[in-house]
mmCIF file of C-alpha atoms in Angstrom:
data_model
loop_
_atom_site.group_PDB
_atom_site.id
_atom_site.type_symbol
_atom_site.label_atom_id
_atom_site.label_comp_id
_atom_site.label_asym_id
_atom_site.label_seq_id
_atom_site.Cartn_x
_atom_site.Cartn_y
_atom_site.Cartn_z
ATOM 1 C CA ASP A 1 1.329 9.995 -10.663
ATOM 2 C CA ALA A 2 4.134 8.141 -8.888
ATOM 3 C CA LYS A 3 7.238 10.230 -8.336
ATOM 4 C CA THR A 4 9.672 7.334 -8.465
ATOM 5 C CA THR A 5 11.307 5.182 -11.118
ATOM 6 C CA GLN A 6 12.214 1.562 -10.457
ATOM 7 C CA PRO A 7 13.390 -1.273 -12.705
ATOM 8 C CA PRO A 8 10.461 -3.541 -13.531
ATOM 9 C CA SER A 9 12.221 -6.724 -12.444
ATOM 10 C CA MET A 10 15.371 -8.095 -10.832
ATOM 11 C CA ASP A 11 16.773 -11.490 -9.932
ATOM 12 C CA CYS A 12 18.884 -12.329 -6.912
ATOM 13 C CA ALA A 13 20.541 -15.549 -5.813
ATOM 14 C CA GLU A 14 19.416 -16.917 -2.497
ATOM 15 C CA GLY A 15 21.776 -15.902 0.306
ATOM 16 C CA ARG A 16 23.161 -12.953 -1.587
ATOM 17 C CA ALA A 17 22.368 -9.308 -0.958
ATOM 18 C CA ALA A 18 19.524 -7.857 -3.000
ATOM 19 C CA ASN A 19 20.053 -4.223 -3.940
ATOM 20 C CA LEU A 20 16.930 -2.539 -5.257
ATOM 21 C CA PRO A 21 17.419 0.928 -6.763
ATOM 22 C CA CYS A 22 14.932 3.773 -6.878
ATOM 23 C CA ASN A 23 15.171 7.112 -8.616
ATOM 24 C CA HIS A 24 13.288 10.059 -7.115
ATOM 25 C CA SER A 25 14.996 13.029 -8.725
ATOM 26 C CA THR A 26 12.103 15.438 -8.059
ATOM 27 C CA ILE A 27 11.865 14.713 -4.336
ATOM 28 C CA SER A 28 11.045 17.710 -2.149
ATOM 29 C CA GLY A 29 12.708 18.657 1.095
ATOM 30 C CA ASN A 30 9.783 17.513 3.217
ATOM 31 C CA GLU A 31 9.295 14.172 1.486
ATOM 32 C CA TYR A 32 10.306 10.852 2.951
ATOM 33 C CA VAL A 33 11.274 7.733 1.027
ATOM 34 C CA TYR A 34 9.178 4.691 1.938
ATOM 35 C CA TRP A 35 9.649 1.084 0.898
ATOM 36 C CA TYR A 36 6.912 -1.525 0.924
ATOM 37 C CA ARG A 37 6.684 -4.983 -0.519
ATOM 38 C CA GLN A 38 3.793 -7.125 -1.641
ATOM 39 C CA ILE A 39 4.109 -10.846 -1.569
ATOM 40 C CA HIS A 40 1.727 -12.546 -3.944
ATOM 41 C CA SER A 41 -1.937 -12.191 -2.949
ATOM 42 C CA GLN A 42 -1.155 -10.384 0.303
ATOM 43 C CA GLY A 43 -1.513 -6.780 1.433
ATOM 44 C CA PRO A 44 1.573 -4.559 1.132
ATOM 45 C CA GLN A 45 4.027 -4.829 4.004
ATOM 46 C CA TYR A 46 5.942 -1.844 5.371
ATOM 47 C CA ILE A 47 9.721 -2.317 5.224
ATOM 48 C CA ILE A 48 11.513 0.916 6.071
ATOM 49 C CA HIS A 49 11.518 4.654 5.503
ATOM 50 C CA GLY A 50 13.973 7.540 5.700
ATOM 51 C CA LEU A 51 14.501 11.229 5.061
ATOM 52 C CA LYS A 52 18.197 11.731 4.368
ATOM 53 C CA ASN A 53 20.177 9.522 6.697
ATOM 54 C CA ASN A 54 20.759 5.859 6.038
ATOM 55 C CA GLU A 55 18.420 3.643 7.991
ATOM 56 C CA THR A 56 18.574 0.020 9.096
ATOM 57 C CA ASN A 57 16.075 -2.257 10.761
ATOM 58 C CA GLU A 58 15.598 -5.982 11.166
ATOM 59 C CA MET A 59 14.329 -6.354 7.617
ATOM 60 C CA ALA A 60 16.539 -4.149 5.482
ATOM 61 C CA SER A 61 18.821 -1.163 5.057
ATOM 62 C CA LEU A 62 17.976 2.011 3.199
ATOM 63 C CA ILE A 63 20.749 4.010 1.599
ATOM 64 C CA ILE A 64 19.806 7.510 0.417
ATOM 65 C CA THR A 65 22.232 9.511 -1.695
ATOM 66 C CA GLU A 66 23.445 12.831 -0.361
ATOM 67 C CA ASP A 67 21.423 14.786 -2.928
ATOM 68 C CA ARG A 68 18.401 12.596 -2.052
ATOM 69 C CA LYS A 69 17.637 11.977 -5.714
ATOM 70 C CA SER A 70 17.975 8.225 -5.440
ATOM 71 C CA SER A 71 18.015 5.445 -2.903
ATOM 72 C CA THR A 72 18.763 1.745 -2.594
ATOM 73 C CA LEU A 73 16.966 -0.828 -0.516
ATOM 74 C CA ILE A 74 19.276 -3.605 0.612
ATOM 75 C CA LEU A 75 18.098 -7.018 1.746
ATOM 76 C CA PRO A 76 21.346 -8.369 3.180
ATOM 77 C CA HIS A 77 20.728 -12.096 2.786
ATOM 78 C CA ALA A 78 17.846 -12.715 0.421
ATOM 79 C CA THR A 79 15.716 -15.812 0.893
ATOM 80 C CA LEU A 80 13.032 -17.352 -1.291
ATOM 81 C CA ARG A 81 10.439 -15.720 0.970
ATOM 82 C CA ASP A 82 11.705 -12.306 -0.128
ATOM 83 C CA THR A 83 10.311 -12.886 -3.615
ATOM 84 C CA ALA A 84 7.796 -10.043 -3.993
ATOM 85 C CA VAL A 85 7.038 -6.738 -5.684
ATOM 86 C CA TYR A 86 8.935 -3.921 -3.971
ATOM 87 C CA TYR A 87 7.548 -0.403 -4.050
ATOM 88 C CA CYS A 88 9.562 2.764 -3.504
ATOM 89 C CA ILE A 89 7.287 5.693 -2.609
ATOM 90 C CA VAL A 90 7.955 9.316 -1.721
ATOM 91 C CA ARG A 91 5.481 11.103 0.460
ATOM 92 C CA PRO A 92 5.515 14.359 2.390
ATOM 93 C CA TRP A 93 5.759 14.177 6.125
ATOM 94 C CA GLY A 94 2.297 15.317 7.143
ATOM 95 C CA GLY A 95 2.519 14.862 10.867
ATOM 96 C CA SER A 96 -1.052 13.664 11.039
ATOM 97 C CA GLY A 97 -0.611 11.208 8.191
ATOM 98 C CA ASN A 98 -3.063 12.935 5.889
ATOM 99 C CA THR A 99 -1.313 12.049 2.639
ATOM 100 C CA PRO A 100 -1.940 8.456 1.568
ATOM 101 C CA LEU A 101 0.645 6.417 -0.258
ATOM 102 C CA VAL A 102 0.621 6.557 -4.054
ATOM 103 C CA PHE A 103 1.969 3.372 -5.602
ATOM 104 C CA GLY A 104 3.941 3.065 -8.814
ATOM 105 C CA LYS A 105 4.608 -0.186 -10.625
ATOM 106 C CA GLY A 106 7.422 -1.329 -8.341
ATOM 107 C CA THR A 107 10.191 -3.882 -8.917
ATOM 108 C CA ARG A 108 9.394 -7.562 -9.073
ATOM 109 C CA LEU A 109 12.230 -9.288 -7.212
ATOM 110 C CA SER A 110 12.717 -12.976 -7.842
ATOM 111 C CA VAL A 111 15.023 -14.780 -5.436
ATOM 112 C CA ILE A 112 16.460 -17.850 -7.083
ATOM 113 C CA ALA A 113 17.700 -20.944 -5.292
ATOM 114 C CA SER B 1 1.661 -1.507 14.035
ATOM 115 C CA ALA B 2 -1.975 -2.572 13.885
ATOM 116 C CA VAL B 3 -3.819 -5.802 13.238
ATOM 117 C CA ILE B 4 -6.230 -5.249 10.366
ATOM 118 C CA SER B 5 -8.856 -7.750 9.319
ATOM 119 C CA GLN B 6 -11.132 -7.683 6.294
ATOM 120 C CA LYS B 7 -14.326 -9.561 5.599
ATOM 121 C CA PRO B 8 -14.948 -11.333 3.359
ATOM 122 C CA SER B 9 -11.511 -12.496 2.298
ATOM 123 C CA ARG B 10 -12.878 -13.368 -1.115
ATOM 124 C CA ASP B 11 -16.194 -13.544 -2.917
ATOM 125 C CA ILE B 12 -17.670 -14.361 -6.282
ATOM 126 C CA CYS B 13 -20.618 -12.191 -7.237
ATOM 127 C CA GLN B 14 -23.057 -11.783 -10.083
ATOM 128 C CA ARG B 15 -23.086 -8.629 -12.168
ATOM 129 C CA GLY B 16 -25.582 -6.030 -11.043
ATOM 130 C CA THR B 17 -25.336 -6.947 -7.377
ATOM 131 C CA SER B 18 -23.514 -5.137 -4.561
ATOM 132 C CA LEU B 19 -20.953 -6.286 -2.013
ATOM 133 C CA THR B 20 -19.981 -4.631 1.255
ATOM 134 C CA ILE B 21 -16.441 -5.162 2.514
ATOM 135 C CA GLN B 22 -15.658 -4.652 6.171
ATOM 136 C CA CYS B 23 -12.382 -3.444 7.661
ATOM 137 C CA GLN B 24 -11.759 -3.856 11.386
ATOM 138 C CA VAL B 25 -8.674 -2.623 13.236
ATOM 139 C CA ASP B 26 -7.621 -3.774 16.694
ATOM 140 C CA SER B 27 -6.851 -0.238 17.875
ATOM 141 C CA GLN B 28 -8.018 3.280 17.199
ATOM 142 C CA VAL B 29 -6.454 4.779 14.103
ATOM 143 C CA THR B 30 -6.241 8.303 12.771
ATOM 144 C CA MET B 31 -6.624 7.644 9.052
ATOM 145 C CA MET B 32 -8.279 4.908 6.997
ATOM 146 C CA PHE B 33 -7.989 4.470 3.262
ATOM 147 C CA TRP B 34 -9.397 2.113 0.640
ATOM 148 C CA TYR B 35 -7.380 0.896 -2.340
ATOM 149 C CA ARG B 36 -8.135 -1.223 -5.390
ATOM 150 C CA GLN B 37 -5.701 -3.529 -7.141
ATOM 151 C CA GLN B 38 -6.861 -4.748 -10.520
ATOM 152 C CA PRO B 39 -5.370 -7.986 -11.877
ATOM 153 C CA GLY B 40 -1.674 -7.591 -12.631
ATOM 154 C CA GLN B 41 -1.703 -3.934 -11.665
ATOM 155 C CA SER B 42 -0.430 -1.778 -8.834
ATOM 156 C CA LEU B 43 -2.580 -0.324 -6.073
ATOM 157 C CA THR B 44 -4.886 2.621 -6.775
ATOM 158 C CA LEU B 45 -6.331 4.788 -4.029
ATOM 159 C CA ILE B 46 -10.124 4.871 -4.047
ATOM 160 C CA ALA B 47 -10.847 7.177 -1.124
ATOM 161 C CA THR B 48 -10.045 8.363 2.364
ATOM 162 C CA ALA B 49 -12.631 7.211 4.887
ATOM 163 C CA ASN B 50 -13.429 10.089 7.243
ATOM 164 C CA GLN B 51 -14.928 9.396 10.622
ATOM 165 C CA GLY B 52 -18.356 10.918 10.960
ATOM 166 C CA SER B 53 -18.368 12.577 7.551
ATOM 167 C CA GLU B 54 -18.421 11.767 3.860
ATOM 168 C CA ALA B 55 -15.393 10.037 2.398
ATOM 169 C CA THR B 56 -12.959 11.922 0.174
ATOM 170 C CA TYR B 57 -12.815 10.263 -3.239
ATOM 171 C CA GLU B 58 -9.975 10.243 -5.737
ATOM 172 C CA SER B 59 -10.458 11.176 -9.355
ATOM 173 C CA GLY B 60 -12.331 8.471 -11.197
ATOM 174 C CA PHE B 61 -14.142 7.132 -8.140
ATOM 175 C CA VAL B 62 -17.617 8.272 -7.070
ATOM 176 C CA ILE B 63 -19.737 7.797 -4.000
ATOM 177 C CA ASP B 64 -22.636 6.206 -5.848
ATOM 178 C CA LYS B 65 -20.382 3.388 -7.042
ATOM 179 C CA PHE B 66 -18.199 3.028 -3.928
ATOM 180 C CA PRO B 67 -20.105 4.233 -0.857
ATOM 181 C CA ILE B 68 -17.929 4.235 2.245
ATOM 182 C CA SER B 69 -18.808 4.429 5.900
ATOM 183 C CA ARG B 70 -16.611 4.993 8.935
ATOM 184 C CA PRO B 71 -18.745 5.093 12.058
ATOM 185 C CA ASN B 72 -15.850 5.031 14.536
ATOM 186 C CA LEU B 73 -12.057 4.973 14.852
ATOM 187 C CA THR B 74 -11.662 1.210 14.318
ATOM 188 C CA PHE B 75 -14.141 0.241 11.602
ATOM 189 C CA SER B 76 -14.985 1.091 8.004
ATOM 190 C CA THR B 77 -16.945 -0.421 5.137
ATOM 191 C CA LEU B 78 -16.604 -0.146 1.380
ATOM 192 C CA THR B 79 -19.505 -1.128 -0.850
ATOM 193 C CA VAL B 80 -18.981 -1.986 -4.494
ATOM 194 C CA SER B 81 -22.336 -1.225 -6.107
ATOM 195 C CA ASN B 82 -23.977 -2.489 -9.278
ATOM 196 C CA MET B 83 -20.971 -4.636 -10.022
ATOM 197 C CA SER B 84 -19.615 -5.483 -13.441
ATOM 198 C CA PRO B 85 -16.744 -7.809 -14.384
ATOM 199 C CA GLU B 86 -14.462 -4.743 -14.529
ATOM 200 C CA ASP B 87 -14.837 -4.455 -10.756
ATOM 201 C CA SER B 88 -13.020 -7.755 -10.294
ATOM 202 C CA SER B 89 -10.077 -6.713 -8.137
ATOM 203 C CA ILE B 90 -8.478 -6.982 -4.739
ATOM 204 C CA TYR B 91 -9.798 -4.306 -2.387
ATOM 205 C CA LEU B 92 -7.510 -3.277 0.452
ATOM 206 C CA CYS B 93 -8.055 -1.324 3.625
ATOM 207 C CA SER B 94 -5.137 0.722 4.947
ATOM 208 C CA VAL B 95 -4.625 2.683 8.157
ATOM 209 C CA VAL B 96 -2.329 5.142 9.853
ATOM 210 C CA THR B 97 -2.223 4.280 13.513
ATOM 211 C CA ARG B 98 -1.354 7.557 15.136
ATOM 212 C CA PRO B 99 -0.311 11.070 14.188
ATOM 213 C CA GLY B 100 3.375 11.683 13.944
ATOM 214 C CA THR B 101 4.261 8.221 12.652
ATOM 215 C CA ASP B 102 2.865 8.431 9.134
ATOM 216 C CA THR B 103 3.478 4.724 8.503
ATOM 217 C CA GLN B 104 0.589 3.102 6.673
ATOM 218 C CA TYR B 105 -0.400 -0.497 7.330
ATOM 219 C CA PHE B 106 -2.500 -2.680 5.069
ATOM 220 C CA GLY B 107 -5.110 -5.320 5.569
ATOM 221 C CA PRO B 108 -4.955 -8.696 3.831
ATOM 222 C CA GLY B 109 -7.353 -7.618 1.093
ATOM 223 C CA THR B 110 -10.657 -8.859 -0.283
ATOM 224 C CA ARG B 111 -10.478 -10.671 -3.603
ATOM 225 C CA LEU B 112 -13.616 -9.975 -5.597
ATOM 226 C CA THR B 113 -14.598 -11.785 -8.779
ATOM 227 C CA VAL B 114 -17.635 -10.563 -10.711
ATOM 228 C CA LEU B 115 -19.185 -12.918 -13.231
#
């Protein structure tokens, strides 16, 4: 079973920041938080991941609370092309990548013009 | 990252037949997985494709229905056997490119419709 809780859907105005929350209150010390998105009819796309520090890349920022029980994915300037289902996933750091991702239901983000 | 291709991209099949889906990666990878996404649903892991040995299947999936091969570090196949309309799904290949990174990348998927 997925270890995360996400709202089923969210709307965001184009050009505004999209803040997608994720609750992972049972996260273990060796588990990372991963974010993926799936644009309609495509394979999931990796966005970002983190352990406990905030992370930023060219796509998004990941803010993890100090107790690590929740996180927020931030798309700073949402565009229509960001409309997708966003998945928050926790997974242990296996070193060799032995543990595959387990997907929950995700959040369907609709960016509105 | 890795460039992952799947063949076919989509197919329409008759019940009772079988379809083999190919997954090709442009570089050697450490781990390969197969997922299924039923209409309107999230992704479900079918199995881990192990190079040179039998795949490791998740609960609810069996080798007779979903035989998997992985002859080398860049290629794997998934066969959907004796298909029924309930097998209509998107099937996705996923890889981990090297140990220590743990990031999984996904292929474009194969959309299967069973009539």
